[in-house]
Amino acid sequence: MNKASHEKQEQLRAHLVPINGGFFEMGARTTRFPIDLDSPRRRLKVPPFLISPTTVSNQEYADFVSHTGYRTVAEQEGWSFVFYLLLQDPNRWQESPPGLPWWRKVDGAYWGCPEGPDSNTEDRLDHPATHLCWYDAVAYCLWAGLRLPYEAEWEYAARGGLTNKKFPWGSTMHTAENFLMNTWQGDFPVENTAEDGYVGTAPVTSFPPNGFGLFNMTGNVWEWVDASHGELPRQFIRPDQPFASALDQQPKVQRGGSYLCHESYCDRYHVHSRSCNDMDSSTGNCGFRTAADLETTTKS
């Protein structure tokens, strides 16, 4: 696969936000989901780095595809998982993964047709690109001359400079007047009342940014990071090759929660929350954002 031109890579890198780094308390004091390994807190030091203010949008992923001809895993396999209430006719698609009847295996679903062949992203170019597995995120990063955020970087950035808070803006989920992220309201998985304004994904710059100027670090879509689920992030590890761990085939970590998170089922919409998925798994609520080492930027 061809890499982007030097000029294009510099343009993409210039879009990233510099984060000074420093010590912080990673994780939570206690956890509702011990299997997630997001507790207890541990003190880490994160070196300076760069991170995208938003997840990669449909427009940005389309630009990558137009330059490379890349076909995602969902396109190659011919299907992806779509949340059933987003389908025009859920009864048309009956196959679900074990224990998750709200996910439907939809032929022809991929990032450009998020709900299958009769859908497109023409009116959602500023929404996060979804149906992207870990390999698809890595492919974009390699083309762009960037990388996925390391997990400690992601959480440090998500906290926005705040200490031991649950959300990028503080400890309350939303204010009395406004919702601050895109999650599920109503009765999961039967009815989403969409009080926050969105049933599915929201534009990548929806809701106020955190203290570092980063949007939607919680809610909207899960984000791949460069870590395997079995790795306890007790120290900040920077591999010589950012994607060397792609060889180990372990489930990869996702951070931030999504528009499907709800307290009754999966309240993993906190800055410390973790989940994971197989490296080749794609769903309609997962995307990614990019990052880079600060010292690798080229001075203009």
XYZ file of C-alpha atoms in Angstrom:
300
model
C 0.000 0.000 0.000
C 1.323 3.432 -0.946
C 2.005 5.945 1.778
C 0.679 9.477 1.618
C 2.972 12.088 0.136
C 5.289 13.970 2.461
C 3.098 17.053 2.060
C -0.047 15.094 2.922
C 1.575 13.493 5.949
C 2.708 16.896 7.177
C -0.808 18.228 6.698
C -2.297 15.375 8.714
C 0.334 15.738 11.437
C -0.270 19.475 11.686
C -3.873 18.709 12.601
C -2.785 16.962 15.803
C -2.841 18.635 19.207
C 0.390 18.735 21.256
C 0.078 17.289 24.766
C 2.864 18.116 27.211
C 2.626 14.859 29.124
C 3.441 14.326 32.776
C 2.457 12.192 35.744
C -1.156 11.156 36.261
C -3.325 8.604 38.054
C -4.460 6.075 35.459
C -7.519 3.912 36.068
C -10.240 3.981 38.715
C -10.279 3.393 42.468
C -12.900 0.681 42.016
C -14.509 -0.879 38.954
C -17.889 -2.310 38.038
C -16.247 -4.657 35.537
C -13.164 -6.366 37.075
C -12.490 -8.175 33.785
C -11.722 -4.784 32.216
C -8.591 -4.355 34.369
C -9.265 -0.625 34.787
C -8.701 -0.708 38.547
C -6.855 0.068 40.812
C -5.367 3.458 40.013
C -1.648 3.578 39.276
C 0.639 6.545 38.874
C 2.256 6.801 35.440
C 4.401 9.249 33.561
C 3.508 9.995 29.948
C 6.077 11.690 27.672
C 4.919 14.540 25.403
C 2.955 13.410 22.345
C 0.517 14.525 19.656
C -3.085 13.358 19.319
C -5.961 14.119 16.980
C -8.684 16.391 18.382
C -11.308 14.105 16.800
C -11.814 10.566 15.657
C -11.119 9.952 11.976
C -14.213 11.038 10.056
C -15.927 9.426 7.088
C -14.504 12.185 4.898
C -10.965 11.545 6.140
C -11.237 7.786 5.701
C -12.709 8.263 2.232
C -9.675 10.397 1.345
C -7.382 7.586 2.479
C -9.323 5.026 0.432
C -9.333 7.235 -2.670
C -5.542 7.527 -2.519
C -4.809 3.866 -1.810
C -7.724 1.721 -2.989
C -7.680 0.097 0.438
C -10.498 -2.332 1.199
C -11.398 -2.873 4.824
C -11.781 -6.276 6.418
C -15.578 -5.804 6.430
C -15.505 -5.171 2.674
C -13.303 -8.175 2.029
C -15.437 -10.467 4.181
C -18.665 -8.988 2.845
C -20.405 -8.105 6.118
C -20.232 -6.316 9.452
C -22.302 -5.983 12.636
C -25.009 -3.291 12.734
C -27.182 -2.334 15.713
C -30.658 -3.605 14.886
C -32.625 -0.392 15.543
C -30.581 1.392 12.875
C -31.796 -1.032 10.211
C -34.831 -0.284 8.045
C -35.927 -3.921 8.376
C -34.228 -5.691 11.302
C -36.139 -8.882 10.508
C -34.224 -9.160 7.251
C -31.048 -9.799 9.188
C -31.482 -12.548 11.771
C -27.937 -13.683 12.484
C -26.398 -12.350 15.725
C -23.333 -13.170 17.827
C -24.040 -15.358 20.890
C -25.818 -13.451 23.650
C -25.957 -10.178 21.688
C -29.256 -10.214 19.764
C -29.152 -6.441 19.164
C -26.183 -6.855 16.828
C -27.070 -8.156 13.371
C -24.713 -9.548 10.758
C -25.516 -7.411 7.721
C -24.208 -8.303 4.285
C -22.666 -5.309 2.562
C -22.234 -3.207 5.705
C -18.923 -1.359 5.922
C -17.679 2.161 6.652
C -19.162 3.599 3.425
C -22.517 1.823 3.876
C -22.908 1.792 7.664
C -26.349 0.145 7.642
C -25.828 -2.015 4.583
C -26.220 -1.602 0.811
C -29.155 0.821 1.019
C -27.199 3.311 3.160
C -24.324 5.716 2.609
C -22.351 8.437 4.364
C -23.170 11.355 2.065
C -24.948 13.213 4.858
C -22.506 11.949 7.514
C -19.116 12.912 6.161
C -18.340 14.685 9.439
C -19.341 11.649 11.517
C -16.738 9.138 12.732
C -15.829 6.387 10.302
C -17.052 3.085 11.757
C -17.008 -0.629 10.894
C -13.227 -0.375 11.119
C -11.313 -3.215 12.714
C -7.891 -2.806 14.310
C -6.143 -3.700 11.057
C -8.107 -1.020 9.195
C -7.098 1.609 11.742
C -3.452 0.561 11.514
C -3.554 0.710 7.710
C -4.738 4.322 7.813
C -2.061 5.240 10.351
C 0.729 3.714 8.283
C -0.450 5.619 5.203
C -0.707 8.856 7.157
C 2.681 8.516 8.842
C 0.966 8.453 12.229
C 0.027 5.767 14.750
C -2.679 4.791 17.185
C -2.469 6.364 20.636
C -0.792 4.240 23.277
C -3.337 3.443 25.946
C -1.776 5.605 28.658
C -1.577 8.498 26.206
C -5.253 8.094 25.354
C -6.404 8.231 28.967
C -4.077 11.104 29.836
C -5.487 13.032 26.883
C -9.093 12.090 27.675
C -8.809 13.494 31.184
C -8.035 16.917 29.762
C -5.835 17.947 32.662
C -8.334 16.996 35.389
C -7.416 14.659 38.248
C -9.381 11.553 39.236
C -12.580 12.565 37.441
C -14.970 10.196 35.681
C -15.472 12.278 32.546
C -13.369 14.652 30.433
C -15.215 17.606 32.012
C -15.671 16.449 35.626
C -17.603 13.912 37.689
C -21.209 14.408 36.565
C -22.475 12.744 33.410
C -24.227 15.869 32.141
C -25.469 19.208 33.368
C -29.082 20.035 34.185
C -29.323 21.891 30.878
C -27.163 19.949 28.445
C -25.891 16.516 27.513
C -22.114 16.435 27.135
C -21.642 13.217 25.163
C -23.473 10.805 22.892
C -24.708 7.728 24.783
C -27.954 5.782 25.067
C -31.030 7.240 26.766
C -34.123 5.173 27.375
C -34.587 1.421 27.709
C -31.610 -0.490 26.317
C -31.802 -2.142 23.821
C -35.499 -1.535 23.078
C -35.834 2.247 22.802
C -33.336 5.085 22.459
C -35.117 8.340 23.236
C -32.149 10.263 21.799
C -32.423 13.077 24.342
C -28.807 13.947 23.544
C -29.809 14.529 19.920
C -28.484 11.338 18.334
C -29.671 7.766 17.844
C -26.472 6.644 16.138
C -23.191 8.474 15.675
C -22.782 12.232 16.130
C -20.441 14.528 14.170
C -16.857 14.306 15.385
C -16.922 17.855 16.807
C -20.227 17.478 18.641
C -20.374 18.592 22.268
C -17.798 20.836 23.976
C -14.124 19.746 23.861
C -12.184 18.881 27.010
C -9.423 20.960 28.559
C -6.934 19.872 25.888
C -9.285 20.758 23.021
C -10.227 17.142 22.257
C -13.747 16.148 21.215
C -15.812 13.099 22.161
C -13.211 11.318 24.247
C -16.165 9.522 25.832
C -19.322 8.389 24.057
C -20.034 8.375 20.318
C -17.718 5.531 19.192
C -15.231 3.180 20.773
C -11.640 3.991 19.806
C -8.854 1.504 19.124
C -5.606 2.086 21.013
C -2.240 0.383 20.761
C -2.480 -2.147 23.577
C -3.531 -5.749 24.039
C -6.264 -6.478 26.563
C -4.066 -8.722 28.671
C -1.488 -5.981 29.173
C -1.836 -4.247 32.507
C -0.709 -0.671 31.812
C 1.271 -0.332 35.036
C 4.015 1.500 33.230
C 4.221 3.459 30.027
C 5.591 1.117 27.352
C 6.747 2.462 23.995
C 7.540 -0.439 21.646
C 10.323 0.015 19.129
C 7.786 -0.684 16.416
C 4.357 0.764 17.304
C 2.502 -2.094 15.635
C 4.839 -4.954 16.530
C 2.106 -6.318 18.816
C -0.047 -6.949 15.728
C 1.683 -10.296 15.527
C 0.342 -11.590 18.835
C -3.338 -11.841 17.778
C -4.588 -10.870 21.244
C -7.815 -8.872 21.530
C -7.005 -5.188 21.317
C -8.128 -2.490 23.718
C -10.854 0.023 22.880
C -11.489 3.143 24.902
C -14.195 5.742 25.457
C -17.534 3.965 25.110
C -20.086 4.600 22.367
C -23.596 5.742 21.518
C -24.828 2.341 22.776
C -23.438 2.610 26.314
C -26.067 2.736 29.082
C -25.912 2.302 32.846
C -28.227 -0.726 32.697
C -25.859 -2.732 30.525
C -22.507 -1.172 29.704
C -21.637 2.065 31.473
C -18.146 2.073 30.017
C -18.338 5.743 29.064
C -15.793 6.960 31.617
C -12.245 8.164 30.946
C -10.879 5.095 32.746
C -13.147 2.534 31.054
C -11.711 -0.203 28.863
C -13.128 -2.785 26.519
C -11.604 -5.006 23.866
C -12.379 -6.787 20.640
C -10.693 -9.136 18.212
C -8.317 -7.460 15.801
C -10.423 -8.385 12.768
C -13.793 -7.513 14.330
C -15.789 -4.561 12.968
C -18.968 -3.003 14.314
C -21.052 0.088 13.684
C -19.872 1.762 16.905
C -16.093 1.585 16.628
C -13.566 3.951 15.066
C -10.229 5.481 16.043
C -8.166 8.628 16.338
C -4.500 9.112 15.497
C -1.402 10.113 17.425
C 2.332 10.668 16.926
C 5.542 11.106 18.887
C 6.146 14.778 19.470
C 9.805 14.592 18.465
C 8.992 13.121 15.042
C 7.270 16.237 13.765
C 9.097 18.192 11.103
C 9.661 21.878 11.673
C 8.319 24.117 8.942
